[in-house]
Short mmCIF file of C-alpha atoms in Angstrom, two decimals:
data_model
loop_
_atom_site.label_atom_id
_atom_site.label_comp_id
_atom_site.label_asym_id
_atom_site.label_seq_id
_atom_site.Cartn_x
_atom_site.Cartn_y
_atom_site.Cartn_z
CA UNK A 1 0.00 0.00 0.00
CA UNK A 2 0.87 3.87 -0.28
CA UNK A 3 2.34 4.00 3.43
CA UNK A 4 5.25 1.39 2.74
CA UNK A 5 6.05 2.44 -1.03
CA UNK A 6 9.49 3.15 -0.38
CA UNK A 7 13.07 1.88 0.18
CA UNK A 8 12.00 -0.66 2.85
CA UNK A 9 9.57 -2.23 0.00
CA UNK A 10 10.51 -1.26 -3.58
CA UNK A 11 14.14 -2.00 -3.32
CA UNK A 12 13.33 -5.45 -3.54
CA UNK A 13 13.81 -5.82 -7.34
CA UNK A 14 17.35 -6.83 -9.41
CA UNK A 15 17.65 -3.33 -11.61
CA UNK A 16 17.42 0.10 -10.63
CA UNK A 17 15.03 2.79 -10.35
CA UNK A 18 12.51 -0.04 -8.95
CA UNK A 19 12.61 -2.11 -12.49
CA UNK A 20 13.42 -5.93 -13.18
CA UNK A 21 15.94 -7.61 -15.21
CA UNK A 22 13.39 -9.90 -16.65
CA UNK A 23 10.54 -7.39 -17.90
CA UNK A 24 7.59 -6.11 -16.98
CA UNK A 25 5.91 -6.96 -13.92
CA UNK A 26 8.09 -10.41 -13.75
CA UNK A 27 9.24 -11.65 -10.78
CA UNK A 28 6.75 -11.35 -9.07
CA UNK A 29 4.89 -11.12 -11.60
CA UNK A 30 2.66 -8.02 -9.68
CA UNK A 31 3.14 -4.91 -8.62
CA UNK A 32 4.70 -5.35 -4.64
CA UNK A 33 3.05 -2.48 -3.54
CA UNK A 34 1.99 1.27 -4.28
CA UNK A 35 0.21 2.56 -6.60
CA UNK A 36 -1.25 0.23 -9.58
CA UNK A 37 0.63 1.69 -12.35
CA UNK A 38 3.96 0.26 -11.21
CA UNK A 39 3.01 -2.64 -13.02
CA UNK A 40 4.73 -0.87 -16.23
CA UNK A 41 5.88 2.61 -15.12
CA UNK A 42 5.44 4.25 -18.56
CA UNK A 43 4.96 7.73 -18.80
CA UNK A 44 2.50 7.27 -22.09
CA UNK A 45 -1.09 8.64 -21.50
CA UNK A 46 -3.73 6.21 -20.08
CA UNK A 47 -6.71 4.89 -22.57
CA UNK A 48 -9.12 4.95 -20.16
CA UNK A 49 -10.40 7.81 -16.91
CA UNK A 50 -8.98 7.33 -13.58
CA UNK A 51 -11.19 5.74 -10.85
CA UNK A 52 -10.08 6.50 -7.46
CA UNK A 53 -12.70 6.24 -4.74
CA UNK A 54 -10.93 6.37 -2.00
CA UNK A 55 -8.59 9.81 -3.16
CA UNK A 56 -12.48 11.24 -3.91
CA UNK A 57 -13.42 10.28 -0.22
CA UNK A 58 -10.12 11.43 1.12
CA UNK A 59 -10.47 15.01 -0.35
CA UNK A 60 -13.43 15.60 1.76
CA UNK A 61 -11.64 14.35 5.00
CA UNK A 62 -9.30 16.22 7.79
CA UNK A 63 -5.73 16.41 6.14
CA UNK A 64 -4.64 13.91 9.01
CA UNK A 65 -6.80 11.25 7.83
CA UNK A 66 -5.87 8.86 4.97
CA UNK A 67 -7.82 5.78 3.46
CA UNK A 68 -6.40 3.32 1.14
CA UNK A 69 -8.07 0.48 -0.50
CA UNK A 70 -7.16 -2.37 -2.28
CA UNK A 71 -9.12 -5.45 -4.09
CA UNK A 72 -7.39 -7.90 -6.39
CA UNK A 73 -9.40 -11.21 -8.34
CA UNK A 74 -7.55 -13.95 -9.95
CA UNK A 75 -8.86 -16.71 -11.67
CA UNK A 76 -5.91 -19.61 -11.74
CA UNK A 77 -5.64 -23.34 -12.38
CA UNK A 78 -3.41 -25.81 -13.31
CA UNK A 79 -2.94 -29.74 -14.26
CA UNK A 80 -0.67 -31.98 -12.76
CA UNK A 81 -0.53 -29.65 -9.66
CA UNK A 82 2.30 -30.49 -7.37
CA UNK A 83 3.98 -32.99 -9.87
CA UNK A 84 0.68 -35.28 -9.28
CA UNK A 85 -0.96 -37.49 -11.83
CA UNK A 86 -4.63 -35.77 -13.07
CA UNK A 87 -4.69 -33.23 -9.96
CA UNK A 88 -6.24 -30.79 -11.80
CA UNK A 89 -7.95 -27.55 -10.39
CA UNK A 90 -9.18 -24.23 -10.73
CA UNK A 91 -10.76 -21.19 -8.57
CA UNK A 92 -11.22 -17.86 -7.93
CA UNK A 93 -8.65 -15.85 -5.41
CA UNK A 94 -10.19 -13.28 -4.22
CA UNK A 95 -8.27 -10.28 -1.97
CA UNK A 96 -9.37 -6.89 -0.16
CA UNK A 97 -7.55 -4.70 1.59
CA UNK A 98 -8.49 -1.70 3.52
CA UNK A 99 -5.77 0.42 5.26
CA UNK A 100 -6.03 3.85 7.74
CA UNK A 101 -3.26 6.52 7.89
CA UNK A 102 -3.18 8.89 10.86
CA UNK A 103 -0.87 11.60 10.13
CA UNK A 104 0.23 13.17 14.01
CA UNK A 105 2.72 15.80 12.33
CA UNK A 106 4.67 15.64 9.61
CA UNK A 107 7.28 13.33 11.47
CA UNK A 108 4.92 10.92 13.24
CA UNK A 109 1.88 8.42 11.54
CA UNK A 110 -0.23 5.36 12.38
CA UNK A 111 -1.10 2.72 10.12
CA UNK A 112 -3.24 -0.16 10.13
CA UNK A 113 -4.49 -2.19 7.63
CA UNK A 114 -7.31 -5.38 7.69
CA UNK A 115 -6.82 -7.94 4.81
CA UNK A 116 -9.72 -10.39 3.72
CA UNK A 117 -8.29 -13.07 1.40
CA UNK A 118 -10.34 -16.22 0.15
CA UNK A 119 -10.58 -18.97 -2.31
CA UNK A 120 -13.93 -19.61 -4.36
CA UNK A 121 -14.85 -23.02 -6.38
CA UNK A 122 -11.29 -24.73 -4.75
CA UNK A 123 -10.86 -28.40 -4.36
CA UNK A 124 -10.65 -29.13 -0.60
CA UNK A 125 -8.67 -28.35 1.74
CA UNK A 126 -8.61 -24.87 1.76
CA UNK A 127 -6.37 -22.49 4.31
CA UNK A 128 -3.20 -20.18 4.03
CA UNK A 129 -1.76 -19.12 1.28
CA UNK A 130 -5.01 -18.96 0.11
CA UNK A 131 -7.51 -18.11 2.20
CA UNK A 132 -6.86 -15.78 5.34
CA UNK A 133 -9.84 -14.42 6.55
CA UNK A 134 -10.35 -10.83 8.41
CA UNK A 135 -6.23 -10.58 9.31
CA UNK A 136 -4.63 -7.83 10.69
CA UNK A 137 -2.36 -7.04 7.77
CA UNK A 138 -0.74 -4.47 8.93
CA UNK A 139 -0.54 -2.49 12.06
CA UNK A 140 2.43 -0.06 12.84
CA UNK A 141 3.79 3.48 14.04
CA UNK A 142 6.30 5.22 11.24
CA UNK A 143 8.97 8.21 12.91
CA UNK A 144 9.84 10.01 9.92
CA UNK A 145 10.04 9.61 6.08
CA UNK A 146 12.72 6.61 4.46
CA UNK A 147 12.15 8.34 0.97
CA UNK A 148 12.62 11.89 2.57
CA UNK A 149 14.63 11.85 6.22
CA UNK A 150 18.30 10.96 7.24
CA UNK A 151 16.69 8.53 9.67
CA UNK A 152 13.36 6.88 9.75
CA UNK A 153 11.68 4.09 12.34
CA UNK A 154 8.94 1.54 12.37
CA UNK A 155 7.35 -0.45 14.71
CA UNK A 156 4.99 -2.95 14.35
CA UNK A 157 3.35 -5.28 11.55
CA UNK A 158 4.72 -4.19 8.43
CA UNK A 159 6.06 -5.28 5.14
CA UNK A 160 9.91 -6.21 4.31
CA UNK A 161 11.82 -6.37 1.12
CA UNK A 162 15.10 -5.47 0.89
CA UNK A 163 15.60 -8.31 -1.65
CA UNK A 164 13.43 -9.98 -3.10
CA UNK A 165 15.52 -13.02 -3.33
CA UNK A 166 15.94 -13.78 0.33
CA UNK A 167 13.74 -11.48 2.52
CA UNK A 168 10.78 -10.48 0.56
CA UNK A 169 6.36 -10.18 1.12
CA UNK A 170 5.56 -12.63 -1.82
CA UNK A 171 2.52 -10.39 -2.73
CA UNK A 172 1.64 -12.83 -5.60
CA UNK A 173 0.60 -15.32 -2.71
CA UNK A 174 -3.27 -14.42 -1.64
CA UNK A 175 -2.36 -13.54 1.69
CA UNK A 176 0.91 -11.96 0.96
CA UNK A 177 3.44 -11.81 3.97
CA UNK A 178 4.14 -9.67 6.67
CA UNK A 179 6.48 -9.37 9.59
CA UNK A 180 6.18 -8.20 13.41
CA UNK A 181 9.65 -6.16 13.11
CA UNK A 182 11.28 -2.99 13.83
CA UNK A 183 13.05 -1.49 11.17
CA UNK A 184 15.09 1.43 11.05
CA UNK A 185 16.35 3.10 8.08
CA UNK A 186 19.27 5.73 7.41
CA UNK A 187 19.95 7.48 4.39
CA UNK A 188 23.13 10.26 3.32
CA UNK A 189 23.56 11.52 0.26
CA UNK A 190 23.82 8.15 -1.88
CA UNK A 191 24.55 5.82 1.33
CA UNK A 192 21.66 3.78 2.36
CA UNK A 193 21.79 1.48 5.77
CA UNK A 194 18.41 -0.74 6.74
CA UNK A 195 18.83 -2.46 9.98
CA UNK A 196 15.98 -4.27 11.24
CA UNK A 197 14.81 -7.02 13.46
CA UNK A 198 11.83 -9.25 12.81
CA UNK A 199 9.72 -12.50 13.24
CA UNK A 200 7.71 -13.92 10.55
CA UNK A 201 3.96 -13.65 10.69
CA UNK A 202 2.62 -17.13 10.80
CA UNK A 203 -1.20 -16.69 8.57
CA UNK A 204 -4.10 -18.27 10.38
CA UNK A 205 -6.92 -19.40 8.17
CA UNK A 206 -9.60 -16.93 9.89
CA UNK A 207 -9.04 -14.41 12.83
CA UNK A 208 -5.60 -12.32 13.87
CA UNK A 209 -2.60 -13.98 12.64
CA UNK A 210 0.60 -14.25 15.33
CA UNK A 211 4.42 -14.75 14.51
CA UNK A 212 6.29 -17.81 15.91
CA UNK A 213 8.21 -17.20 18.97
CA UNK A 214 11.93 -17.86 18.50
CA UNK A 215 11.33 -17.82 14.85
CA UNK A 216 13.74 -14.43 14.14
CA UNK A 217 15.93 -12.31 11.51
CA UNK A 218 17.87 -9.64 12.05
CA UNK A 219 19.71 -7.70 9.35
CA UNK A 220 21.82 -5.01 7.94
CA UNK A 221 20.96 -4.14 4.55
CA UNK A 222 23.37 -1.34 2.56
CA UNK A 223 22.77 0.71 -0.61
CA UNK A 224 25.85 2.17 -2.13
CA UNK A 225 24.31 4.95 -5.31
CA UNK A 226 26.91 5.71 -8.16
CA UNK A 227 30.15 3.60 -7.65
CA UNK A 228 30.21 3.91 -11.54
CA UNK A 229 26.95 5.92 -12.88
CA UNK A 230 23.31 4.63 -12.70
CA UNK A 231 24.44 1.38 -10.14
CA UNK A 232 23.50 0.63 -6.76
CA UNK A 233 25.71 -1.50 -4.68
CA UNK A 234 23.94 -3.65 -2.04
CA UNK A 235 26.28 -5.48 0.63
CA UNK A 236 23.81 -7.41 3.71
CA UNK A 237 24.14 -9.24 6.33
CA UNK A 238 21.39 -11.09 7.82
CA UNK A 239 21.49 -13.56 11.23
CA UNK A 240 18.37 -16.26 11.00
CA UNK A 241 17.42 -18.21 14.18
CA UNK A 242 14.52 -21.20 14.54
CA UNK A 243 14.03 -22.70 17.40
CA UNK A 244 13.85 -26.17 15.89
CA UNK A 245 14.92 -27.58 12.03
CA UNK A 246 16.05 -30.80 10.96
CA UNK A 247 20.01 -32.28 11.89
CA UNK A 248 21.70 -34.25 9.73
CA UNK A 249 22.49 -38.00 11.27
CA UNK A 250 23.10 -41.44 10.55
CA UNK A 251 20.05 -42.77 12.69
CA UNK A 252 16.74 -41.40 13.44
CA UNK A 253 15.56 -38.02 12.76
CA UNK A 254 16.49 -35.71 15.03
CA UNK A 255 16.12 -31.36 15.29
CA UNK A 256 17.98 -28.48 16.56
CA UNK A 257 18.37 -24.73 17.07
CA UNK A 258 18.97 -22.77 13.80
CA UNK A 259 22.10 -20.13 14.00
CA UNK A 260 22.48 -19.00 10.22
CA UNK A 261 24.47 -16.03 9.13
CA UNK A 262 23.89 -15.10 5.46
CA UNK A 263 26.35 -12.35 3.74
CA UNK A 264 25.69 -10.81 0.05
CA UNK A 265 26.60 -8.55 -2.57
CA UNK A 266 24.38 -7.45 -4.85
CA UNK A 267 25.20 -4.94 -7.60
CA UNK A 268 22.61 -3.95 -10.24
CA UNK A 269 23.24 -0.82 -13.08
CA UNK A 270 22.26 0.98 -16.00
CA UNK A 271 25.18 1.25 -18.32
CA UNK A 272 22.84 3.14 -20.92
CA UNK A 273 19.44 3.95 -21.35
CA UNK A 274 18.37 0.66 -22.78
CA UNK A 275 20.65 -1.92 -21.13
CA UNK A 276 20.11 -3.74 -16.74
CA UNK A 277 21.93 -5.77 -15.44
CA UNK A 278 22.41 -7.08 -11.91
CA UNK A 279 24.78 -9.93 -10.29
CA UNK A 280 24.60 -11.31 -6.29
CA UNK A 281 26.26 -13.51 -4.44
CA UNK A 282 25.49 -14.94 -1.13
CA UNK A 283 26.80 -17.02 1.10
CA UNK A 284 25.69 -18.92 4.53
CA UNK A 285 27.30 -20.16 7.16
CA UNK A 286 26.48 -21.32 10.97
CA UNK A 287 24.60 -24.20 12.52
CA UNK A 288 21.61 -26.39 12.58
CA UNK A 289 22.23 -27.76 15.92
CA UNK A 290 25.75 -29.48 15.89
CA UNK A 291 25.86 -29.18 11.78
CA UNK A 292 27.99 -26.38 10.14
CA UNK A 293 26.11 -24.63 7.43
CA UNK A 294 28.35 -24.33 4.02
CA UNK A 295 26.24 -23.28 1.27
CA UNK A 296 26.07 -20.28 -1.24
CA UNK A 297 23.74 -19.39 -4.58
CA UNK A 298 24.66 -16.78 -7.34
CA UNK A 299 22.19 -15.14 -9.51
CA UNK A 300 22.82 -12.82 -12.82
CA UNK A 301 20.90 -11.16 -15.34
CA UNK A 302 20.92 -8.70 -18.46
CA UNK A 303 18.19 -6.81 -20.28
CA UNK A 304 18.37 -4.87 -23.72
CA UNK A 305 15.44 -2.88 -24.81
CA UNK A 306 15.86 -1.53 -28.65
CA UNK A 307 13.95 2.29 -28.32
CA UNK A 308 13.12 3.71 -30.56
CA UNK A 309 11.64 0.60 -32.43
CA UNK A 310 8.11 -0.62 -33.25
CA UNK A 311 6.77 -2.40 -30.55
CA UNK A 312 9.89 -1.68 -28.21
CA UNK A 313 11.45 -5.15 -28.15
CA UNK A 314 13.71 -5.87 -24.79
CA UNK A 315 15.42 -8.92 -24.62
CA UNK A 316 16.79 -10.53 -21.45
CA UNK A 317 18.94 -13.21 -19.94
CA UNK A 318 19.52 -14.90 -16.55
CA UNK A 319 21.27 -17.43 -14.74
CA UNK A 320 20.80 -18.79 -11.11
CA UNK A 321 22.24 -21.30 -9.33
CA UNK A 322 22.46 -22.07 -5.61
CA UNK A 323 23.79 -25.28 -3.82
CA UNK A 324 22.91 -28.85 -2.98
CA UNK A 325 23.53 -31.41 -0.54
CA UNK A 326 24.92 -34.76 -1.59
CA UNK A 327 25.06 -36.52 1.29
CA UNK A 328 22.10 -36.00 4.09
CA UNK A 329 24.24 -37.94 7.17
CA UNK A 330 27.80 -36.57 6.80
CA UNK A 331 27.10 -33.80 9.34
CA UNK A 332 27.77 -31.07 7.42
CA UNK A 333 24.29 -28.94 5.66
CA UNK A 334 25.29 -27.81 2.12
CA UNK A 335 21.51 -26.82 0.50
CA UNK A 336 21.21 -23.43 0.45
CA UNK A 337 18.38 -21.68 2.45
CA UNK A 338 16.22 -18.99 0.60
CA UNK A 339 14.57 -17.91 3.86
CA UNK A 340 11.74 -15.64 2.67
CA UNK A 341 12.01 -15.07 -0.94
CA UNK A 342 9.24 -14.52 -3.02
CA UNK A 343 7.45 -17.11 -3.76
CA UNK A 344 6.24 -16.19 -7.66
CA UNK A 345 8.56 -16.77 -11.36
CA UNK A 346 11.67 -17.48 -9.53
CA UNK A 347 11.79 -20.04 -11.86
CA UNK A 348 8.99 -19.53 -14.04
CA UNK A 349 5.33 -18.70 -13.73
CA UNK A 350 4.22 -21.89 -12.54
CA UNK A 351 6.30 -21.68 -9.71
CA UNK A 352 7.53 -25.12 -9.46
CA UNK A 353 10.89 -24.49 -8.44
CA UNK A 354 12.86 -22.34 -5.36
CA UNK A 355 16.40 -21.71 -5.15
CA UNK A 356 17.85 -24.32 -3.94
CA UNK A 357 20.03 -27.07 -5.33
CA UNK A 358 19.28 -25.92 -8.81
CA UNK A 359 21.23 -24.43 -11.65
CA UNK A 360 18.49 -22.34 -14.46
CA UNK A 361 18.75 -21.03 -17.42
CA UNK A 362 16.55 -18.08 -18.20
CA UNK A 363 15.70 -16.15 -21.30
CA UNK A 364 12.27 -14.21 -23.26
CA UNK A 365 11.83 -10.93 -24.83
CA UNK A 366 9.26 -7.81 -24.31
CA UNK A 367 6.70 -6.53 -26.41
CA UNK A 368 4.96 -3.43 -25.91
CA UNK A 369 2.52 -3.22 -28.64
CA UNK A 370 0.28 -0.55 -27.56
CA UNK A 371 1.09 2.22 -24.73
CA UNK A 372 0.49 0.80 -21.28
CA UNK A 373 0.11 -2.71 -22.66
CA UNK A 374 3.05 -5.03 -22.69
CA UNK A 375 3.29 -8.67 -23.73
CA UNK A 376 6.44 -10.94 -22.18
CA UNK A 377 7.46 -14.19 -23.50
CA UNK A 378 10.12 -16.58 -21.82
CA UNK A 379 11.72 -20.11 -21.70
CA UNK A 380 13.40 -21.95 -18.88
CA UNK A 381 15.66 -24.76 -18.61
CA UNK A 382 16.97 -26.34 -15.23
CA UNK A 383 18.90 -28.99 -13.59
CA UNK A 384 19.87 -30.06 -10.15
CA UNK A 385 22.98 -28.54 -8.77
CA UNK A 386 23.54 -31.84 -7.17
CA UNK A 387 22.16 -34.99 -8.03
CA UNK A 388 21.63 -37.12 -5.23
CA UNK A 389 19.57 -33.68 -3.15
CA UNK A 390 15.97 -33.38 -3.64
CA UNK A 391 14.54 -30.54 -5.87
CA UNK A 392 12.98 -27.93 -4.07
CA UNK A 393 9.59 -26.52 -4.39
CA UNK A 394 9.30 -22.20 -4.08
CA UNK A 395 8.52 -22.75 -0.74
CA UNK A 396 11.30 -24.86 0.56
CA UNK A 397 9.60 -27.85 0.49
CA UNK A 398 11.26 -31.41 -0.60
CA UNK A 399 9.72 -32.45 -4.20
CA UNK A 400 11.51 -35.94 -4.59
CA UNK A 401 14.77 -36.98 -4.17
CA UNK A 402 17.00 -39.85 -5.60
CA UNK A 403 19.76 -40.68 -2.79
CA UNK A 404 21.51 -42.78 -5.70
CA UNK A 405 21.54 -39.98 -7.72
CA UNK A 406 20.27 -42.65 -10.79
CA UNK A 407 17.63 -40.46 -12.03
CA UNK A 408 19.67 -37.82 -13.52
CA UNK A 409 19.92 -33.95 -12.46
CA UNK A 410 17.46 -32.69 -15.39
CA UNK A 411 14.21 -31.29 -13.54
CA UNK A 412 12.42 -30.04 -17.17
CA UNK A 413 11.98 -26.79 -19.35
CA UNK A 414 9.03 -24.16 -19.10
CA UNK A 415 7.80 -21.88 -21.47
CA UNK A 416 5.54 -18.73 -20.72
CA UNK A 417 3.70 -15.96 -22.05
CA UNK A 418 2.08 -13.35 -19.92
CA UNK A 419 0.49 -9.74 -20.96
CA UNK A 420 -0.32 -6.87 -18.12
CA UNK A 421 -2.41 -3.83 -19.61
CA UNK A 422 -2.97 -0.64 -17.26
CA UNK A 423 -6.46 0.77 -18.00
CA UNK A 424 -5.55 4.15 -15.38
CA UNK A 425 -3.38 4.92 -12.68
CA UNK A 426 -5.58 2.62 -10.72
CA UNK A 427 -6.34 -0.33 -12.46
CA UNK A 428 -5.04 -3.04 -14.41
CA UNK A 429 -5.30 -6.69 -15.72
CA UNK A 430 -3.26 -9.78 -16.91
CA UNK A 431 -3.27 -12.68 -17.84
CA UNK A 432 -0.81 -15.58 -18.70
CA UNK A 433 0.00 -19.26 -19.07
CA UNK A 434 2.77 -21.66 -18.18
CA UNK A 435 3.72 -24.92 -19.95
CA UNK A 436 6.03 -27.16 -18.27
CA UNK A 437 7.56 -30.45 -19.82
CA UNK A 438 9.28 -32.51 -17.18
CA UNK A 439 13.17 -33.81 -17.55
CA UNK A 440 14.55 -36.99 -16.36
CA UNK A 441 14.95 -36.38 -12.44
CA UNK A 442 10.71 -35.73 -12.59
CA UNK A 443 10.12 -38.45 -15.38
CA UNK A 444 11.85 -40.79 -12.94
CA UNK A 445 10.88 -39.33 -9.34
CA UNK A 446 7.71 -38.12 -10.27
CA UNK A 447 6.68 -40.18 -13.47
CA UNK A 448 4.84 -36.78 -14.74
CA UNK A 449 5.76 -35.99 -18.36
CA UNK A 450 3.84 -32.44 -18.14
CA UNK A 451 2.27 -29.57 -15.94
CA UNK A 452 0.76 -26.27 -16.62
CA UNK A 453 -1.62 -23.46 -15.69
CA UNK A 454 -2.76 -19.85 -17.16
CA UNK A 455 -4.15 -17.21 -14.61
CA UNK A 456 -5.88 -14.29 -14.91
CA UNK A 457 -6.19 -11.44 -12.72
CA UNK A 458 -7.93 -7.60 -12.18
CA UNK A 459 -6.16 -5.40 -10.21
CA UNK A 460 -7.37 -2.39 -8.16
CA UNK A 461 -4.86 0.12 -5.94
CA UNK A 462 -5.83 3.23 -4.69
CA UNK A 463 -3.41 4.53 -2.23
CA UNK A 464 -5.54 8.30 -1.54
CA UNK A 465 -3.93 10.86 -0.47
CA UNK A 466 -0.64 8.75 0.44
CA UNK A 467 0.19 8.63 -3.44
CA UNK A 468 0.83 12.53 -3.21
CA UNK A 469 2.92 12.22 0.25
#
């Protein structure tokens, strides 16, 4: 919403100036917050009128009052779901939001924001991420401005997304996620510092949603403007405790305490108008109980856009890979840990894959053939980073695994085509569909030859008087 559309939020994505590497309104494939338009960002004139009730009501309010409103409805389905023979589905996702501003003074607000998220017409059973009835999205006190003060501070429920990669509030997901956290943020002419401490919200099906005790991350995240022109250097640090997770051992399962420490580089530029691209590297150490943590991922990306040309092609490129774990007793944990990354196109729009043990290949190209209306097309090919470790599903979960390592490290290819048009400042639609053709690791593992899904979705964002904040 309006009240967290800045550097806290929108620095989140892999090129500058709030843009990604690979188009459009990819990755996550929606806007993460603020107004609607930041679906495309183009400064061409809109087709259609604005409609902004909530701006209309908030002109005839006290200056200190604010009301923001938000309703989103996707239609999505898919075969195969979950690498299952002939589980097939589709439904209706259907999300509201409704959010209050109280502005004290010009230093001091109050936000809170109620979220009602449910499913329509989906196969049983039903609960988080989809449905998440009447939650307290958001609830928090701001001390000055991120986009505007030296030094800024909030408390409370609130969203997170330094990088979208590894600490992020997955809006594709119905419920999105949010964080109990305070966050403070610095800023100095071109030297940004986040440092924050938070705890996961945990979503409840119905009712107030809590956080898991014990369940914390704590972080330093840096912004560097202008080493060379147009880049933005990003150095973090982030410390991840849980109070129980799985140790590696030779006989029965057993847990332990989580002590992770994650460091990262990320460096994303503009080298001319028409050509992104963004590197990172991160790696982990620590402990899962008595295990040392040794694992790392690195993730590039280019985009070229040809202006002025018909239709505005942009092509783009990008590579990920992050490690595995060949042997699940030796006492040492080698998969790498995404944390909270987004869970939408990491690896394609069906969202099949997270980063973990996986090496990807991905590449498409960007139409805009009308203002405000784009069209993206991409192709995806990945393997296991390490055979005889499971694949990985966007949410960490286990998919299959071969401890032989007989069934090859191929996990499939994906092709996609997706299309986002922006009727006003307020409003937009897509659609889009996913084809997925399985390689030998599912074939074997799985024995699914094929998956796939289209969605389609009608957006609504109308921050009020925030948007002119």
């Amino acid at each position: 919403m309006g009240a967290q559309d800045d550097v806290t939020t929108q620095n989140g994505s892999n090129a500058i100036d709030g843009g990604w590497i690979t188009g459009p309104a990819s990755n996550p494939l929606s806007f993460l917050n603020g107004p609607a338009y930041r679906t495309y960002g183009s400064k061409m004139p809109y087709d259609l009128p604005d409609f902004h009730p909530a701006s209309q009501i908030d002109a005839h309010l006290p200056r200190w009052i604010n009301l923001e409103a938000e309703e989103r409805l996707r239609l999505e389905g898919y075969t195969n779901g979950s690498f299952k023979q002939e589980n097939d589905d589709s439904y209706w996702l259907n999300r509201f939001r409704f959010q209050a501003d109280l502005y004290l003074n010009r230093w001091i607000s109050l936000t809170a924001q109620v979220q009602d998220s449910r499913p329509f017409l989906q196969k049983p059973p039903i609960g988080p991420p989809n449905e998440n009835r009447w939650d307290l999205k958001e609830a928090f006190v701001q001390v000055g401005d991120p986009d505007k003060h030296w030094m800024s501070l909030r408390v409370g429920r609130q969203l997170i997304n330094y990088n979208n990669t590894l600490i992020a509030n997955s809006e594709w997901r119905n419920q999105g996620r949010s964080y109990d956290a305070a966050v403070i943020n610095l800023r100095r002419d071109g030297y940004r510092l986040g440092i924050f401490a938070a705890s996961i919200v945990v979503p409840q099906a119905s009712g107030i949603s809590h956080h898991q005790e014990g369940n914390n991350i704590y972080g330093l995240y840096g912004g560097i403007d202008n080493i060379v022109r147009n880049s933005v250097l990003e150095p973090f640090v982030l410390w991840r405790v849980q109070p129980s997770v799985a140790v590696e051992t030779t006989s029965s399962a057993k847990t332990g305490k989580q002590n992770m420490k994650v460091y990262g580089l990320r460096f994303k530029a503009r080298t001319v108008e028409t050509f992104d691209y963004s590197v990172q590297a991160v790696l982990e150490n620590g402990f899962d109980g008595p295990n040392p943590i040794r694992a790392w991922g690195v993730t590039g990306g280019a985009g070229y856009q040809f202006d002025p040309v018909p239709w505005r092609p942009r092509l783009f490129a990008q590579y990920d890979f992050a490690s595995g774990d060949s042997n699940p007793t030796d006492g040492t944990h080698r998969t790498f840990d995404t944390i909270y990354a987004t869970a939408h196109d990491r690896f394609g729009m069906l969202d099949l894959f997270g980063w973990q043990n996986i090496n990807s290949y991905r590449a498409g190209a960007t139409v805009v053939p009308h203002r405000r209306w784009t069209v993206t097309f991409q192709y995806l090919n990945s393997w296991l980073a390490t055979p005889k470790d499971a694949a990985y599903n966007s949410s960490g979960g286990s998919i299959s695994r071969d401890v032989g390592g007989q069934s090859g490290t191929h996990l499939g290819e994906e092709a996609d085509i997706y299309s986002w048009y922006e009727f006003n400042r307020h409003v937009n639609i897509g659609a889009g569909f996913g084809a997925f053709g399985a390689g030998r690791f599912i074939e074997m593992t799985k024995m699914i030859h094929f998956c796939s899904g289209p969605y389609f979705t009608i957006n609504f964002k109308d921050a009020g008087r925030a948007e002119r904040h």
